[in-house]
């Protein structure tokens, strides 16, 4: 009985330590705008590849009156590489 109690105590302490580790290292937004999640085995944050920014990402356009070029603007740097205008003038959306 004592052996079972000691094993149960050890398991409870292990799980409590894991819970504390995850509480101390919550998911966070990385510099690239993606969610980073704590990897318990590596003891480090890992990029999940999931964009942390909510809402709709969309470009806006203006025409430069001096050159008559179409200029595309983004909400922020996170969206900058998600939109491309090709040589034929087609707008392509490349989600991350």
XYZ file of N, CA and C in Angstrom:
288
model
N 0.831 -1.195 0.000
C 0.000 0.000 0.000
C 0.875 1.258 0.000
N 1.961 1.192 0.787
C 2.866 2.348 0.851
C 3.509 2.609 -0.502
N 3.867 1.529 -1.189
C 4.485 1.667 -2.513
C 3.521 2.326 -3.499
N 2.246 1.912 -3.463
C 1.235 2.508 -4.343
C 1.018 3.981 -4.011
N 1.001 4.299 -2.729
C 0.821 5.693 -2.309
C 2.000 6.550 -2.759
N 3.211 6.019 -2.620
C 4.403 6.761 -3.058
C 4.395 6.980 -4.571
N 3.992 5.939 -5.316
C 3.924 6.060 -6.776
C 2.867 7.087 -7.182
N 1.715 7.050 -6.515
C 0.651 8.012 -6.809
C 1.108 9.433 -6.495
N 1.827 9.600 -5.397
C 2.363 10.917 -5.030
C 3.358 11.401 -6.075
N 4.232 10.512 -6.515
C 5.223 10.865 -7.535
C 4.535 11.265 -8.848
N 3.524 10.496 -9.258
C 2.782 10.828 -10.481
C 2.075 12.174 -10.352
N 1.489 12.426 -9.190
C 0.806 13.703 -8.962
C 1.794 14.862 -9.023
N 2.961 14.689 -8.442
C 3.989 15.739 -8.482
C 4.485 15.976 -9.907
N 4.655 14.901 -10.672
C 5.082 15.028 -12.068
C 4.063 15.841 -12.864
N 2.792 15.517 -12.706
C 1.743 16.232 -13.441
C 1.622 17.681 -12.965
N 1.805 17.910 -11.679
C 1.771 19.282 -11.156
C 2.912 20.102 -11.744
N 4.088 19.498 -11.859
C 5.231 20.201 -12.459
C 4.992 20.498 -13.934
N 4.383 19.558 -14.647
C 4.057 19.790 -16.064
C 3.046 20.925 -16.200
N 2.022 20.910 -15.351
C 1.001 21.962 -15.396
C 1.620 23.324 -15.114
N 2.526 23.390 -14.146
C 3.198 24.653 -13.823
C 4.041 25.127 -15.000
N 4.738 24.198 -15.634
C 5.580 24.550 -16.778
C 4.745 25.169 -17.908
N 3.587 24.583 -18.185
C 2.722 25.129 -19.239
C 2.074 26.443 -18.803
N 1.749 26.564 -17.531
C 1.194 27.824 -17.030
C 2.236 28.938 -17.088
N 3.493 28.590 -16.834
C 4.578 29.576 -16.877
C 4.999 29.924 -18.302
N 4.605 29.106 -19.281
C 4.993 29.308 -20.679
C 3.764 29.219 -21.586
N 2.840 30.185 -21.471
C 1.613 30.120 -22.267
C 1.909 30.387 -23.747
N 0.977 30.025 -24.634
C 1.158 30.371 -26.046
C 1.343 31.879 -26.191
N 2.174 32.272 -27.160
C 2.413 33.701 -27.368
C 2.615 33.975 -28.850
N 2.441 35.253 -29.212
C 2.642 35.650 -30.595
C 4.127 35.915 -30.821
N 4.676 35.309 -31.862
C 6.075 35.523 -32.207
C 6.258 36.770 -33.057
N 7.501 37.131 -33.304
C 7.805 38.319 -34.097
C 7.286 38.211 -35.524
N 7.099 36.990 -36.025
C 6.595 36.806 -37.382
C 5.073 36.792 -37.447
N 4.398 36.997 -36.300
C 2.940 37.058 -36.274
C 2.263 35.716 -36.060
N 3.016 34.646 -35.913
C 2.446 33.318 -35.685
C 2.374 33.007 -34.193
N 1.483 32.061 -33.855
C 1.430 31.556 -32.496
C 2.639 30.682 -32.237
N 3.228 30.830 -31.071
C 4.310 29.970 -30.602
C 3.802 29.203 -29.394
N 4.073 27.908 -29.369
C 3.590 27.030 -28.307
C 4.791 26.395 -27.608
N 4.686 26.241 -26.299
C 5.767 25.651 -25.512
C 5.897 24.166 -25.836
N 7.115 23.742 -26.156
C 7.407 22.333 -26.392
C 8.085 21.798 -25.136
N 7.369 20.960 -24.447
C 7.844 20.431 -23.161
C 9.126 19.610 -23.320
N 9.206 18.814 -24.370
C 10.381 17.955 -24.566
C 11.634 18.768 -24.883
N 11.473 19.825 -25.684
C 12.624 20.650 -26.086
C 12.905 21.796 -25.121
N 11.951 22.039 -24.215
C 12.074 23.153 -23.270
C 12.264 24.471 -24.011
N 11.458 24.659 -25.066
C 11.565 25.870 -25.886
C 10.243 26.095 -26.612
N 10.036 27.346 -27.042
C 8.861 27.662 -27.842
C 9.074 27.205 -29.277
N 7.976 26.779 -29.929
C 8.010 26.370 -31.329
C 6.942 27.127 -32.109
N 7.281 27.496 -33.329
C 6.345 28.155 -34.237
C 5.299 27.138 -34.678
N 4.011 27.462 -34.468
C 2.942 26.550 -34.878
C 2.587 26.719 -36.342
N 3.016 27.836 -36.956
C 2.639 28.112 -38.335
C 1.250 28.711 -38.451
N 0.609 28.974 -37.317
C -0.748 29.525 -37.310
C -0.669 31.018 -37.038
N -1.252 31.805 -37.925
C -1.242 33.252 -37.789
C -2.013 33.660 -36.537
N -1.404 34.461 -35.678
C -2.013 34.855 -34.404
C -2.932 36.057 -34.542
N -2.876 36.713 -35.650
C -3.688 37.909 -35.829
C -5.071 37.522 -36.325
N -6.072 38.021 -35.665
C -7.435 37.754 -36.100
C -7.916 38.794 -37.093
N -9.138 38.663 -37.487
C -9.714 39.634 -38.403
C -9.422 39.303 -39.854
N -9.773 40.234 -40.714
C -9.620 40.051 -42.151
C -8.368 40.769 -42.619
N -7.536 40.071 -43.370
C -6.357 40.690 -43.958
C -6.698 41.060 -45.393
N -6.555 42.311 -45.732
C -6.846 42.708 -47.102
C -5.954 43.875 -47.499
N -5.604 43.935 -48.774
C -4.811 45.058 -49.261
C -5.726 46.203 -49.687
N -5.171 47.394 -49.720
C -5.858 48.539 -50.325
C -4.962 49.040 -51.450
N -5.547 49.786 -52.361
C -4.816 50.209 -53.549
C -4.951 51.703 -53.780
N -3.901 52.289 -54.306
C -3.930 53.675 -54.786
C -3.199 53.700 -56.125
N -3.415 54.761 -56.870
C -2.693 54.953 -58.130
C -1.791 56.157 -57.959
N -0.516 55.961 -58.220
C 0.449 57.058 -58.165
C 0.181 57.950 -59.369
N -0.274 59.199 -59.148
C -0.636 60.070 -60.275
C 0.558 60.456 -61.154
N 1.758 60.407 -60.609
C 2.942 60.769 -61.400
C 3.355 59.666 -62.366
N 3.182 58.418 -61.949
C 3.627 57.293 -62.785
C 2.473 56.448 -63.303
N 1.276 56.667 -62.754
C 0.077 55.880 -63.063
C 0.251 54.401 -62.681
N 1.147 54.137 -61.723
C 1.339 52.778 -61.241
C 0.332 52.463 -60.139
N -0.120 51.228 -60.143
C -0.995 50.747 -59.083
C -0.123 50.370 -57.891
N -0.430 50.942 -56.721
C 0.353 50.692 -55.514
C -0.530 49.940 -54.522
N 0.005 48.863 -53.981
C -0.734 48.061 -53.021
C -0.211 48.350 -51.616
N -1.127 48.549 -50.658
C -0.781 48.809 -49.259
C -1.346 47.675 -48.407
N -0.663 47.393 -47.290
C -1.067 46.309 -46.397
C -1.409 46.875 -45.035
N -2.148 46.086 -44.256
C -2.474 46.500 -42.893
C -1.225 46.562 -42.031
N -0.323 45.625 -42.221
C 0.907 45.581 -41.433
C 1.898 44.647 -42.111
N 3.068 44.498 -41.510
C 4.113 43.658 -42.097
C 3.746 42.181 -42.134
N 2.841 41.749 -41.258
C 2.452 40.342 -41.236
C 1.779 39.959 -42.552
N 1.002 40.891 -43.122
C 0.264 40.605 -44.351
C 1.063 40.883 -45.615
N 2.214 41.505 -45.492
C 2.951 41.982 -46.667
C 3.265 40.900 -47.686
N 3.653 39.722 -47.255
C 4.016 38.681 -48.216
C 2.856 37.755 -48.563
N 1.649 38.127 -48.156
C 0.487 37.291 -48.440
C -0.216 37.682 -49.738
N 0.116 38.857 -50.287
C -0.518 39.337 -51.505
C 0.541 39.647 -52.550
N 0.278 39.234 -53.780
C 1.224 39.474 -54.867
C 0.441 39.905 -56.098
N 0.937 40.933 -56.780
C 0.397 41.304 -58.084
C 1.423 40.839 -59.111
N 1.010 39.935 -60.002
C 1.966 39.413 -60.982
C 2.107 40.367 -62.171
N 2.949 40.006 -63.135
C 3.239 40.870 -64.285
C 2.013 41.130 -65.145
N 1.051 40.213 -65.117
C -0.187 40.401 -65.882
C -1.212 41.240 -65.124
N -0.900 41.578 -63.864
C -1.800 42.404 -63.069
C -2.781 41.629 -62.214
N -2.603 40.314 -62.108
C -3.493 39.504 -61.284
C -3.048 39.541 -59.825
N -4.026 39.721 -58.951
C -3.773 39.703 -57.514
C -3.907 38.268 -57.014
N -2.893 37.784 -56.310
C -2.906 36.432 -55.760
C -2.771 36.516 -54.246
N -3.597 35.748 -53.559
C -3.541 35.664 -52.101
C -2.825 34.379 -51.723
N -1.773 34.487 -50.919
C -0.983 33.339 -50.473
C -1.056 33.235 -48.957
N -2.074 32.549 -48.419
C -2.179 32.453 -46.956
C -1.018 31.663 -46.381
N -0.672 31.992 -45.157
C 0.424 31.287 -44.471
C -0.079 30.010 -43.863
